[in-house]
PDB file of C-alpha atoms in Angstrom:
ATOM      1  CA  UNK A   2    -135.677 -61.293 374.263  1.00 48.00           C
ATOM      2  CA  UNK A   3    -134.116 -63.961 376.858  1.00 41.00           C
ATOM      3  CA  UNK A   4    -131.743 -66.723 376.640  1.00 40.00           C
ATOM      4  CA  UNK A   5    -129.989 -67.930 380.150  1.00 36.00           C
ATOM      5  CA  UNK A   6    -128.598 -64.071 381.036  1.00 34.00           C
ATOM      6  CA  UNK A   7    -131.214 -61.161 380.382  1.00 34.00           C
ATOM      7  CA  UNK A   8    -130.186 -58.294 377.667  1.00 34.00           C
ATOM      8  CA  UNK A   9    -128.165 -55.264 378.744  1.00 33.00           C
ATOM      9  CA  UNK A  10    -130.040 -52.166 379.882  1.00 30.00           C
ATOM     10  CA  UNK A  11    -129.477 -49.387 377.861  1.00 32.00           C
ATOM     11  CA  UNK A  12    -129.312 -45.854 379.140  1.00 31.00           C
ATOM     12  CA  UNK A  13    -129.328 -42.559 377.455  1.00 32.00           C
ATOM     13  CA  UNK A  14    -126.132 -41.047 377.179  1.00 33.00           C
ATOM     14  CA  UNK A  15    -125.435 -37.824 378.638  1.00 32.00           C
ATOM     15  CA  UNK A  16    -124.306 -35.881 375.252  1.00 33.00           C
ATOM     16  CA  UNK A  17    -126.567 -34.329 373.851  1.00 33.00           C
ATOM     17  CA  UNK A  18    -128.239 -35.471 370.525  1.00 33.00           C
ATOM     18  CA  UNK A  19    -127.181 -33.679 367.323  1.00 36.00           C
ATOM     19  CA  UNK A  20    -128.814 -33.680 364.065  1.00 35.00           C
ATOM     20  CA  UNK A  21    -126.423 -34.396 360.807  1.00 37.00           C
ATOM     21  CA  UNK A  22    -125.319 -31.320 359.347  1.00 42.00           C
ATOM     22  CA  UNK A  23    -126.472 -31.145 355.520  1.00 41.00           C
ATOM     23  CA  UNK A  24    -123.436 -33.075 353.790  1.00 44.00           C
ATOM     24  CA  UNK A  25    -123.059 -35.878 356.202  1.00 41.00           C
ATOM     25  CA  UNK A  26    -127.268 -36.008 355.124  1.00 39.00           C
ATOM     26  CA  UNK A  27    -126.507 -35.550 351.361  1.00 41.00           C
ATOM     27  CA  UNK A  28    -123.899 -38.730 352.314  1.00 43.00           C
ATOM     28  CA  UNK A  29    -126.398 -40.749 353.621  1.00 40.00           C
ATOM     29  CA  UNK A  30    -128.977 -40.257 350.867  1.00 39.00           C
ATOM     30  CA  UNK A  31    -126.257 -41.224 348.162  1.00 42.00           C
ATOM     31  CA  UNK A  32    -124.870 -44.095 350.342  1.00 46.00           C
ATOM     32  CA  UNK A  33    -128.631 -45.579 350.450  1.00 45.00           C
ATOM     33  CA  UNK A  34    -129.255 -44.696 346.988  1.00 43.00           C
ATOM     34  CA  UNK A  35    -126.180 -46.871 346.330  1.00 47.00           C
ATOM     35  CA  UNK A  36    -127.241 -49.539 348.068  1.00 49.00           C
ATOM     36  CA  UNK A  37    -130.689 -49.975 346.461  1.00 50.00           C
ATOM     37  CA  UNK A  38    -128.988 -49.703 342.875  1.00 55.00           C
ATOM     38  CA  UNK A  39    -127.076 -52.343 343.603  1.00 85.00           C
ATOM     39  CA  UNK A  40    -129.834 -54.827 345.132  1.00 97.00           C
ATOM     40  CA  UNK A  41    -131.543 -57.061 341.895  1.00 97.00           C
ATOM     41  CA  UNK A  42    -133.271 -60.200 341.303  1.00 97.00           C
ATOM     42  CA  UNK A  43    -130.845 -62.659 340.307  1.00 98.00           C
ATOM     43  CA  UNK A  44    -132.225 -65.834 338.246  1.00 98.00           C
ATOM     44  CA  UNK A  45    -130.488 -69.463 338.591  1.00 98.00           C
ATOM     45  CA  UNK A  46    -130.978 -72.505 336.617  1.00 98.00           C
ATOM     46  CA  UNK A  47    -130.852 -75.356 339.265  1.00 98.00           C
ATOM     47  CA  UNK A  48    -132.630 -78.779 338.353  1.00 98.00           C
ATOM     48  CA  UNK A  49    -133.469 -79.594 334.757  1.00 98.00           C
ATOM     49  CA  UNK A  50    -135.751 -77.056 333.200  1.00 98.00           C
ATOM     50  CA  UNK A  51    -136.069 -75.191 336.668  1.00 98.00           C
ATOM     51  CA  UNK A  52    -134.754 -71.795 337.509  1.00 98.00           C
ATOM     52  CA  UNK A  53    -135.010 -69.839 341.283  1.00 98.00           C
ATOM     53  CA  UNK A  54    -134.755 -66.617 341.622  1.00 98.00           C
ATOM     54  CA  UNK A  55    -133.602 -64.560 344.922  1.00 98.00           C
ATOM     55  CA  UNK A  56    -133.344 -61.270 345.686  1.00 98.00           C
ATOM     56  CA  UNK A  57    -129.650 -59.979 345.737  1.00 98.00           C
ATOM     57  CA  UNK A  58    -128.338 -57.375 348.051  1.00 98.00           C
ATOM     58  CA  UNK A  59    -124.610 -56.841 348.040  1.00 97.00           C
ATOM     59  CA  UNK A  60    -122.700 -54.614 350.950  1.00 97.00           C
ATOM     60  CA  UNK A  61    -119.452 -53.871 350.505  1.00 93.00           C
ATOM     61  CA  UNK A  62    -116.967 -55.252 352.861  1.00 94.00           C
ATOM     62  CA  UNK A  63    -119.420 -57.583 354.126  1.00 97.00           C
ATOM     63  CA  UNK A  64    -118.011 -60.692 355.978  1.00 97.00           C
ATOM     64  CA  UNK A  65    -121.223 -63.273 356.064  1.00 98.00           C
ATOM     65  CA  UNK A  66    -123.889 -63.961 353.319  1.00 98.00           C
ATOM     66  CA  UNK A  67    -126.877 -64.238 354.618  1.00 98.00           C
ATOM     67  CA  UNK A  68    -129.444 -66.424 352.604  1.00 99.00           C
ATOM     68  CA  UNK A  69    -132.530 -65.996 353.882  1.00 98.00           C
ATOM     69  CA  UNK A  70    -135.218 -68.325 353.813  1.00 98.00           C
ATOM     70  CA  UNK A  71    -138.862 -67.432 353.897  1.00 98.00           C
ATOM     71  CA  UNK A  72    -142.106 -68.913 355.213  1.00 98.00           C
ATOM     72  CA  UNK A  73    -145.110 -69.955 353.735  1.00 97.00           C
ATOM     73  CA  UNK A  74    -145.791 -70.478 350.012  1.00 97.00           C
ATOM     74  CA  UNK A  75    -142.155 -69.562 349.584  1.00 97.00           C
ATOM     75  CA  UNK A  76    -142.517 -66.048 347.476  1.00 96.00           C
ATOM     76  CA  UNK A  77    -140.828 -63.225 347.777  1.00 98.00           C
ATOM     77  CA  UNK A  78    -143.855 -61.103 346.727  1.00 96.00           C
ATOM     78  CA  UNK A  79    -141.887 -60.214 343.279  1.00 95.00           C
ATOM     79  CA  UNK A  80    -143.716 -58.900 340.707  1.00 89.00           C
ATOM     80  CA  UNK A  81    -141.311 -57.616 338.274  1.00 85.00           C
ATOM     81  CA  UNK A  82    -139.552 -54.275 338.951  1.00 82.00           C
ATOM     82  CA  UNK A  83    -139.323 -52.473 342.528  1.00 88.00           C
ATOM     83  CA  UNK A  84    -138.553 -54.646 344.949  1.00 93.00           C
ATOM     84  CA  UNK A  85    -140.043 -57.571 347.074  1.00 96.00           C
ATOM     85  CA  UNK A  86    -143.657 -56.869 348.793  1.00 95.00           C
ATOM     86  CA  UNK A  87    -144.467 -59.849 350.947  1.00 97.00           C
ATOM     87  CA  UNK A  88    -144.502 -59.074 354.653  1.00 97.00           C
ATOM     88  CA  UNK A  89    -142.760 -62.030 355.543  1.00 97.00           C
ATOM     89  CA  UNK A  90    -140.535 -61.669 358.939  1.00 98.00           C
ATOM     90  CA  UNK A  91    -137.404 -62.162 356.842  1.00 98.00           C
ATOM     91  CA  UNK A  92    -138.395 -60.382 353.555  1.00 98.00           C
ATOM     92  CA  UNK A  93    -139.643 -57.136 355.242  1.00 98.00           C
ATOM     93  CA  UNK A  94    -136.662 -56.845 357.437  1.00 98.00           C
ATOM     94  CA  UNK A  95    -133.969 -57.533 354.561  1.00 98.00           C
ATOM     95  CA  UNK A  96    -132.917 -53.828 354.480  1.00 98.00           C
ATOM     96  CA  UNK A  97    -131.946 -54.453 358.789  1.00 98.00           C
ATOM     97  CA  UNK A  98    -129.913 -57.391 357.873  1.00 98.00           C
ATOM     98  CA  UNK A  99    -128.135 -55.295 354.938  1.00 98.00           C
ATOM     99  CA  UNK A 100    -127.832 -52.357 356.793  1.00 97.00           C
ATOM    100  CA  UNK A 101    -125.733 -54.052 359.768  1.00 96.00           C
ATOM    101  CA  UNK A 102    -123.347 -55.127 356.798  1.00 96.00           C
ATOM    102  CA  UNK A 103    -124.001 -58.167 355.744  1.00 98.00           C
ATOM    103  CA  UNK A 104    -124.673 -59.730 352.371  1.00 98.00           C
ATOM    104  CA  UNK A 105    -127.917 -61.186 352.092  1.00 98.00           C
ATOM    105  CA  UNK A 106    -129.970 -63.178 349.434  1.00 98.00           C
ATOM    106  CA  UNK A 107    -133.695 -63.539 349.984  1.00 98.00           C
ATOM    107  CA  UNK A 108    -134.720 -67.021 348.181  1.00 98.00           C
ATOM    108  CA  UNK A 109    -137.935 -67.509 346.212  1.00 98.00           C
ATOM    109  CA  UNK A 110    -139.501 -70.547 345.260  1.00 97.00           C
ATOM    110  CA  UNK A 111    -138.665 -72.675 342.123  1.00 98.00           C
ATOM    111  CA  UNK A 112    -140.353 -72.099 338.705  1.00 98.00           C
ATOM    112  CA  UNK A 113    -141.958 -75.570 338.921  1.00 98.00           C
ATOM    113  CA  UNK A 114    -143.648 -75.342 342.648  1.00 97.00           C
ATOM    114  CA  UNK A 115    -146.456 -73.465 343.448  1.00 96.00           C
ATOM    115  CA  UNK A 116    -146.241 -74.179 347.085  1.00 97.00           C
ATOM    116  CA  UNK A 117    -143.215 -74.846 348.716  1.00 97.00           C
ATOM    117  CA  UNK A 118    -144.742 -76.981 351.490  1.00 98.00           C
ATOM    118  CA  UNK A 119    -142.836 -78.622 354.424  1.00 98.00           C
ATOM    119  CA  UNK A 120    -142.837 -81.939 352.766  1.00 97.00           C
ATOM    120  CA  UNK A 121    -141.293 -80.728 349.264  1.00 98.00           C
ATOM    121  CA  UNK A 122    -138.727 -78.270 351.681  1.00 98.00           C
ATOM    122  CA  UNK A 123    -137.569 -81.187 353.278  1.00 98.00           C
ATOM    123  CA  UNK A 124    -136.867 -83.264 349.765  1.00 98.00           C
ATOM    124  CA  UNK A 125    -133.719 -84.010 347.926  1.00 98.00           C
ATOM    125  CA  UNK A 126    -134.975 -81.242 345.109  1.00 98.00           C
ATOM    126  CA  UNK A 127    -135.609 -78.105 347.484  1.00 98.00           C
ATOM    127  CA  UNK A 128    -131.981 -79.398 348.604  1.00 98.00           C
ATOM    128  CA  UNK A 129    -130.408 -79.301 344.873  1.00 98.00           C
ATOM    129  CA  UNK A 130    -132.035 -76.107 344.491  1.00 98.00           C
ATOM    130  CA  UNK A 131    -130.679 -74.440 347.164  1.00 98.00           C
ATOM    131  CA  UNK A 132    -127.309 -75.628 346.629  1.00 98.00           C
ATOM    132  CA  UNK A 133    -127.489 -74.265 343.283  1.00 98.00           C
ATOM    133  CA  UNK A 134    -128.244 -71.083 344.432  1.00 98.00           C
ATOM    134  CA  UNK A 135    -125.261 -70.980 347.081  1.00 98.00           C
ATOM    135  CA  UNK A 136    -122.708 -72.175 344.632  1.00 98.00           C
ATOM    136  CA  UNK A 137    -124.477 -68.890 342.579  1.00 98.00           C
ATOM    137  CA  UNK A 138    -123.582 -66.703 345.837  1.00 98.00           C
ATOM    138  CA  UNK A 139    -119.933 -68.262 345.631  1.00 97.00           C
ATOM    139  CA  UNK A 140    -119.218 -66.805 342.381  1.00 97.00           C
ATOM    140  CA  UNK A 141    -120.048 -63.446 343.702  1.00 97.00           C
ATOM    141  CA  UNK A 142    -118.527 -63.437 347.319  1.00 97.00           C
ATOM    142  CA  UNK A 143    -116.351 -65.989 349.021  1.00 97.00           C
ATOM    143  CA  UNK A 144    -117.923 -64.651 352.590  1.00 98.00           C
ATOM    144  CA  UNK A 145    -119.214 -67.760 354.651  1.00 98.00           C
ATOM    145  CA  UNK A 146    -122.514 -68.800 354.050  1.00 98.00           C
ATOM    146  CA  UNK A 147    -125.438 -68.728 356.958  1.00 98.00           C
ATOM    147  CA  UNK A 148    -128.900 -70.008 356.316  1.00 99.00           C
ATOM    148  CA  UNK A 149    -131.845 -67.668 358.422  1.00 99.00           C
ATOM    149  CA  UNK A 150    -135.384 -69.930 357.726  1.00 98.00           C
ATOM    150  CA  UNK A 151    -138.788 -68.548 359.247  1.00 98.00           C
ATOM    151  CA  UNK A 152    -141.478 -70.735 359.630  1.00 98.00           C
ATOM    152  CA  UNK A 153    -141.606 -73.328 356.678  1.00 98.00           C
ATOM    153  CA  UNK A 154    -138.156 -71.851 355.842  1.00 98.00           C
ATOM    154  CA  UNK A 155    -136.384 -73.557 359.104  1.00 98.00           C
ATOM    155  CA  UNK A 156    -137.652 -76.515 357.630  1.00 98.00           C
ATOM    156  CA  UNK A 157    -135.659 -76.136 354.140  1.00 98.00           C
ATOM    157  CA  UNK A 158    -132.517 -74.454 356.488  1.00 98.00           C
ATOM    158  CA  UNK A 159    -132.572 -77.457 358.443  1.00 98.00           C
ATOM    159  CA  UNK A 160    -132.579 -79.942 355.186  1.00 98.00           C
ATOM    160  CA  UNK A 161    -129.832 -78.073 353.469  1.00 98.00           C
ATOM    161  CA  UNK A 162    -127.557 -77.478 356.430  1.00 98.00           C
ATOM    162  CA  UNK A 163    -127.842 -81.748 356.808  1.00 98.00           C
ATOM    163  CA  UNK A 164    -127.441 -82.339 353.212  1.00 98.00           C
ATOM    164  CA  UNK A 165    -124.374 -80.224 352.454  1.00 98.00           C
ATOM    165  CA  UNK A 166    -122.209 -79.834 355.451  1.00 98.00           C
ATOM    166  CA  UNK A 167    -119.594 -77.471 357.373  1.00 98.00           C
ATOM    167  CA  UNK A 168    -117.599 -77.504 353.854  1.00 97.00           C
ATOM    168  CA  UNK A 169    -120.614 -75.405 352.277  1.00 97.00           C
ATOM    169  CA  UNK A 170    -122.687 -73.960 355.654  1.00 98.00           C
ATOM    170  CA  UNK A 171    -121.274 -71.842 358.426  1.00 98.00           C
ATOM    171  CA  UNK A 172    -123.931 -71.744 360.620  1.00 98.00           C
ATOM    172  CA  UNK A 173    -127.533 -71.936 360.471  1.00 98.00           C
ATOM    173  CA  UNK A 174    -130.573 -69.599 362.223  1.00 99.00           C
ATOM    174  CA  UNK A 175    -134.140 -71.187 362.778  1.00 99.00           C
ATOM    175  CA  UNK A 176    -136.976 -68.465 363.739  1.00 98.00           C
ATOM    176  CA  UNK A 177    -140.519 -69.653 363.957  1.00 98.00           C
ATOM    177  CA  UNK A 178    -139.735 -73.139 363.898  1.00 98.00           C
ATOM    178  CA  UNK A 179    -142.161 -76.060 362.296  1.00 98.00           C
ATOM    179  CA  UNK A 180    -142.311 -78.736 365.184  1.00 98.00           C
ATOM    180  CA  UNK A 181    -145.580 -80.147 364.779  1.00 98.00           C
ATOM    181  CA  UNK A 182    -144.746 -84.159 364.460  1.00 96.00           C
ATOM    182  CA  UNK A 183    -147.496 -84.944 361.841  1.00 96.00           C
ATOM    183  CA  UNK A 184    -145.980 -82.246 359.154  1.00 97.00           C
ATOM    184  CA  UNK A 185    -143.731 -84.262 356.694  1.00 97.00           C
ATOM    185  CA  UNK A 186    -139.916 -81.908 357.821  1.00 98.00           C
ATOM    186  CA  UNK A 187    -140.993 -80.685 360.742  1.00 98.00           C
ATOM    187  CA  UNK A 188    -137.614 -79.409 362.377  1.00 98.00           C
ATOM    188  CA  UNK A 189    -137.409 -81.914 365.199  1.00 98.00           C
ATOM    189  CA  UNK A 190    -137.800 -85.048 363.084  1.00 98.00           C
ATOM    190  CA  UNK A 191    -135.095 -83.895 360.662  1.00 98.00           C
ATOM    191  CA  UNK A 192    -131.608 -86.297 361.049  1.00 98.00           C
ATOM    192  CA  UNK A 193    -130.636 -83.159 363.275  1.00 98.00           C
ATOM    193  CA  UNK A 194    -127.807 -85.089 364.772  1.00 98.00           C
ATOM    194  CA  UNK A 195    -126.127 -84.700 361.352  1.00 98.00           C
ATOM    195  CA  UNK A 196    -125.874 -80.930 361.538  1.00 98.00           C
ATOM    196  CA  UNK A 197    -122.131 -80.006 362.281  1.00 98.00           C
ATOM    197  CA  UNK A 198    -122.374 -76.031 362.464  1.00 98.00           C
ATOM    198  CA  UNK A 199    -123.450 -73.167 365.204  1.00 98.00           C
ATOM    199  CA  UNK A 200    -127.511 -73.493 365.685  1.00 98.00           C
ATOM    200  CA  UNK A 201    -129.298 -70.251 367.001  1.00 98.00           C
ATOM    201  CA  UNK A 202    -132.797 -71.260 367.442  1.00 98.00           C
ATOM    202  CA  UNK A 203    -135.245 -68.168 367.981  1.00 98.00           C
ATOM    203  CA  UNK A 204    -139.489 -68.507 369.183  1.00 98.00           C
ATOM    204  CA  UNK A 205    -141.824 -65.915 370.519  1.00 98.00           C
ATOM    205  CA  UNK A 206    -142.763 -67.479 373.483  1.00 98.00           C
ATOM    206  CA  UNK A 207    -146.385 -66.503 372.269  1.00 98.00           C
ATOM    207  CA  UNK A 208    -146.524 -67.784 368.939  1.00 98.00           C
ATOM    208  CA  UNK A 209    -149.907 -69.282 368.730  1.00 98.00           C
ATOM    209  CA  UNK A 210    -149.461 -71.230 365.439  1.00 98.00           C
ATOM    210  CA  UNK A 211    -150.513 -74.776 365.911  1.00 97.00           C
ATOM    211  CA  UNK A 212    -147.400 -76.038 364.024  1.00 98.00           C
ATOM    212  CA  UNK A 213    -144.761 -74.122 365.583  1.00 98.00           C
ATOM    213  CA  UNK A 214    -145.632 -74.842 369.298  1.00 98.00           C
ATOM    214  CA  UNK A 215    -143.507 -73.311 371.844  1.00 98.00           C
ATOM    215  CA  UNK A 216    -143.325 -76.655 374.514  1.00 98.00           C
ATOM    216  CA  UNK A 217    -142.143 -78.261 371.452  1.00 98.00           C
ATOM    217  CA  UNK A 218    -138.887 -76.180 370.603  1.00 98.00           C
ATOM    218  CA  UNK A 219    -136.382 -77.577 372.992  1.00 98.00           C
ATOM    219  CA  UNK A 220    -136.903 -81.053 371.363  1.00 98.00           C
ATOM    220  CA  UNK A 221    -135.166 -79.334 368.564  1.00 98.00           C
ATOM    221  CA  UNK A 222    -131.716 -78.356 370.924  1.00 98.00           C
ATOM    222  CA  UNK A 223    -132.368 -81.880 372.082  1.00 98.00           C
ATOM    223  CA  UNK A 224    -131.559 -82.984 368.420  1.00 98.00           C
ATOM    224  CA  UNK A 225    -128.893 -81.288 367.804  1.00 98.00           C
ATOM    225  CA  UNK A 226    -126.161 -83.774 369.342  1.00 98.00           C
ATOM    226  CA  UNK A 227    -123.241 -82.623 367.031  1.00 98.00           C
ATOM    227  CA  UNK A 228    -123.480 -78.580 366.895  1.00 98.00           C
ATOM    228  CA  UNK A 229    -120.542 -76.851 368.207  1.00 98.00           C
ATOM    229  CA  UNK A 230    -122.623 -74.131 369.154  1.00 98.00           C
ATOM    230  CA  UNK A 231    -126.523 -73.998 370.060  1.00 98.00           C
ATOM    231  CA  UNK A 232    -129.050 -71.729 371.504  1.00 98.00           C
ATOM    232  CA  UNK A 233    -132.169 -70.867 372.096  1.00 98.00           C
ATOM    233  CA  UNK A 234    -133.114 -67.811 372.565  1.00 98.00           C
ATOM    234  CA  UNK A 235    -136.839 -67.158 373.402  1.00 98.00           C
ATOM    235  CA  UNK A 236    -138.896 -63.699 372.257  1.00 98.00           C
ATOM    236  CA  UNK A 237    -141.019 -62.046 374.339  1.00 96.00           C
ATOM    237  CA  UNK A 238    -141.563 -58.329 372.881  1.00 95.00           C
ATOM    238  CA  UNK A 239    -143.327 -56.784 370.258  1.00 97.00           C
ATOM    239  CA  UNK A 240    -147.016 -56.602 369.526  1.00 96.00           C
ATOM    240  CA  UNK A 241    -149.743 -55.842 368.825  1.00 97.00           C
ATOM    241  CA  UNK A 242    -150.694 -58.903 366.841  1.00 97.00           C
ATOM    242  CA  UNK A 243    -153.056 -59.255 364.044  1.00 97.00           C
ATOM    243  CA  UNK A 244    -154.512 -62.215 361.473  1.00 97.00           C
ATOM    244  CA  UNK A 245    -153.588 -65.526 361.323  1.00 97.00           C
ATOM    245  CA  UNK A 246    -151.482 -66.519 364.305  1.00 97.00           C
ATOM    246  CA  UNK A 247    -149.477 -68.940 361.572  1.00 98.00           C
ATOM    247  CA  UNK A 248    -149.077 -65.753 359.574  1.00 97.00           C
ATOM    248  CA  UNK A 249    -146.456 -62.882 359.332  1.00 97.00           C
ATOM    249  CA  UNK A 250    -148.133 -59.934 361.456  1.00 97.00           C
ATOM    250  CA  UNK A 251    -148.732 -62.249 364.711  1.00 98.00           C
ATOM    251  CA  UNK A 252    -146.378 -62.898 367.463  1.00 98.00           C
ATOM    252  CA  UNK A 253    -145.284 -65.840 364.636  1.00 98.00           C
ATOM    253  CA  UNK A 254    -143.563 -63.086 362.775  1.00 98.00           C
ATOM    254  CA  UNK A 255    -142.051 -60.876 365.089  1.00 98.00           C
ATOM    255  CA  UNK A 256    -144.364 -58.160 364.986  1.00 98.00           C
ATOM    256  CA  UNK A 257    -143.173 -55.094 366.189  1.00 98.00           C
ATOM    257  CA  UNK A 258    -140.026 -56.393 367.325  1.00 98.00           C
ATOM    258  CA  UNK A 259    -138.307 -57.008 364.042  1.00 98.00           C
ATOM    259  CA  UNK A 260    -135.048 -55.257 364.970  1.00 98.00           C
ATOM    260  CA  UNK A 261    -134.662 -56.733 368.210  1.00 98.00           C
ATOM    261  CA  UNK A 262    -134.875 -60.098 366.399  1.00 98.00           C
ATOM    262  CA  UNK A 263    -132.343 -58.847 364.025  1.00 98.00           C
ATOM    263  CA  UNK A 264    -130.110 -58.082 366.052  1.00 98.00           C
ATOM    264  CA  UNK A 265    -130.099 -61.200 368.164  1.00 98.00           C
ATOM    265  CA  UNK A 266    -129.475 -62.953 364.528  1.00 98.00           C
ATOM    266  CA  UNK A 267    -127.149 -60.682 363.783  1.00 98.00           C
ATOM    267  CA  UNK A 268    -125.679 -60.928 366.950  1.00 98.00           C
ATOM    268  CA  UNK A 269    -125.034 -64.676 367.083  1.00 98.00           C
ATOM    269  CA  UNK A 270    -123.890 -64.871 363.471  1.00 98.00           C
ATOM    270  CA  UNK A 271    -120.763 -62.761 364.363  1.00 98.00           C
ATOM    271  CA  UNK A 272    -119.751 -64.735 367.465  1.00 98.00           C
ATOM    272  CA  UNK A 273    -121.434 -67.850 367.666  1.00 98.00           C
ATOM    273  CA  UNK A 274    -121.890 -68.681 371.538  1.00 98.00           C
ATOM    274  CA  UNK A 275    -124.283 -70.811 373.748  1.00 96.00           C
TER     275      UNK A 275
END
């Protein structure tokens, strides 16, 4: 990853390494199996006759919620029991967000949309829906709210964070961003100089999808007149790609660098700085 400064290089310490003894392995079994019991799917009625349903993981003494927003079609790859299968960026690395303590809530689409396209994203009812869900999240934590989008899901981040404010958004992360002009909600040609909270905006350098062209990104800093706090940060790790460049295994979706662009989410939530 690199921003203006290059990341710290890390040496190896000159302790040694020691394995956990057996209860401080016992105490990490139980603390996990903890955590998974207390992950569900929670369902939410938002717009008349519609419900959305996100997946729910909890983490005590957490300071943030984390709602993240997925790409594509918009599932979660829920099929009723277990837990989420789509390899989406931000769906496969939900345990890495949880595990560095934060709350998180991975959205699905709404009962009545099969696709959540950028066009319906970018609408007043994606909008309603997601504020339904937050004022859900409210009831259960009254930890600030960030929105993460990948892909399609910057372009519903960047709606919501417009539409309801500082007073219901702390901050707002954009990975994989939609800047292609002709797409109905592509990022840049949101009302971006309405957004009033800290903006971390992560790319791979490599991403290949035509929609989410690198040389197009900054226009999306350029936008954002009224942030208190924006970045780009630009990815250059990971690998080796595979499939669709627009999909979730290519350098679109982080692949093979998924906890490096954790962190550097993770990193900015805490202490929001150019």
């Amino acid at each position: 990853m690199s921003c203006a400064t290059q990341p710290p290089v890390h040496r190896p310490s000159s302790r040694p390494c020691r394995l956990p003894g057996p209860g401080a392995a016992l105490a990490l079994l139980f603390g996990a199996a903890a955590a998974y019991a207390a992950d569900t799917l929670v369902t939410v009625p938002t717009r008349p006759g519609v419900t959305v349903s996100y997946w729910h993981m909890p983490r005590d003494q957490a300071g943030v919620t984390l709602v993240l927003l997925p790409g594509g079609a918009g599932s979660i790859g829920y099929r009723g029991g277990g837990q989420p299968q789509s390899g989406n960026f931000l769906v496969r690395s939900r345990e890495q967000f949880a595990a560095q303590g934060f709350n998180v809530a991975v959205v699905g689409r709404p009962s009545d949309v099969a696709d959540l396209d950028t066009g319906f994203r970018a609408g007043a009812a994606h909008v309603e829906d997601l504020a339904r869900v937050i004022d859900d999240l409210r009831t259960r934590s009254a930890t600030p709210i960030w929105l993460v989008g990948t892909s399609r899901g910057t372009v519903s981040a960047a709606a919501a964070a417009i539409a309801l404010g500082p007073e219901r958004i702390a901050g707002v992360a954009l990975t994989s961003s939609i800047t292609a002009y002709k797409l109905r909600g592509a990022v840049p040609t949101q009302a971006l100089d309405r957004v009033r909270v800290p903006v971390l905006v992560l790319h791979h350098e490599r991403d290949a999808c035509a929609s989410c062209a690198p040389h197009e990104v900054p226009l999306i800093l350029k936008g954002l007149t009224q942030a208190p706090v924006k970045k780009l940060v630009w990815a250059r790790d990971g690998g080796p790609p595979r499939g669709d460049p627009c999909e979730a295994f290519h350098w679109h979706g982080f692949i093979g660098m998924e906890a490096q662009a954790v962190e550097t989410i993770t990193r900015f939530v805490r202490a929001p700085a150019p």
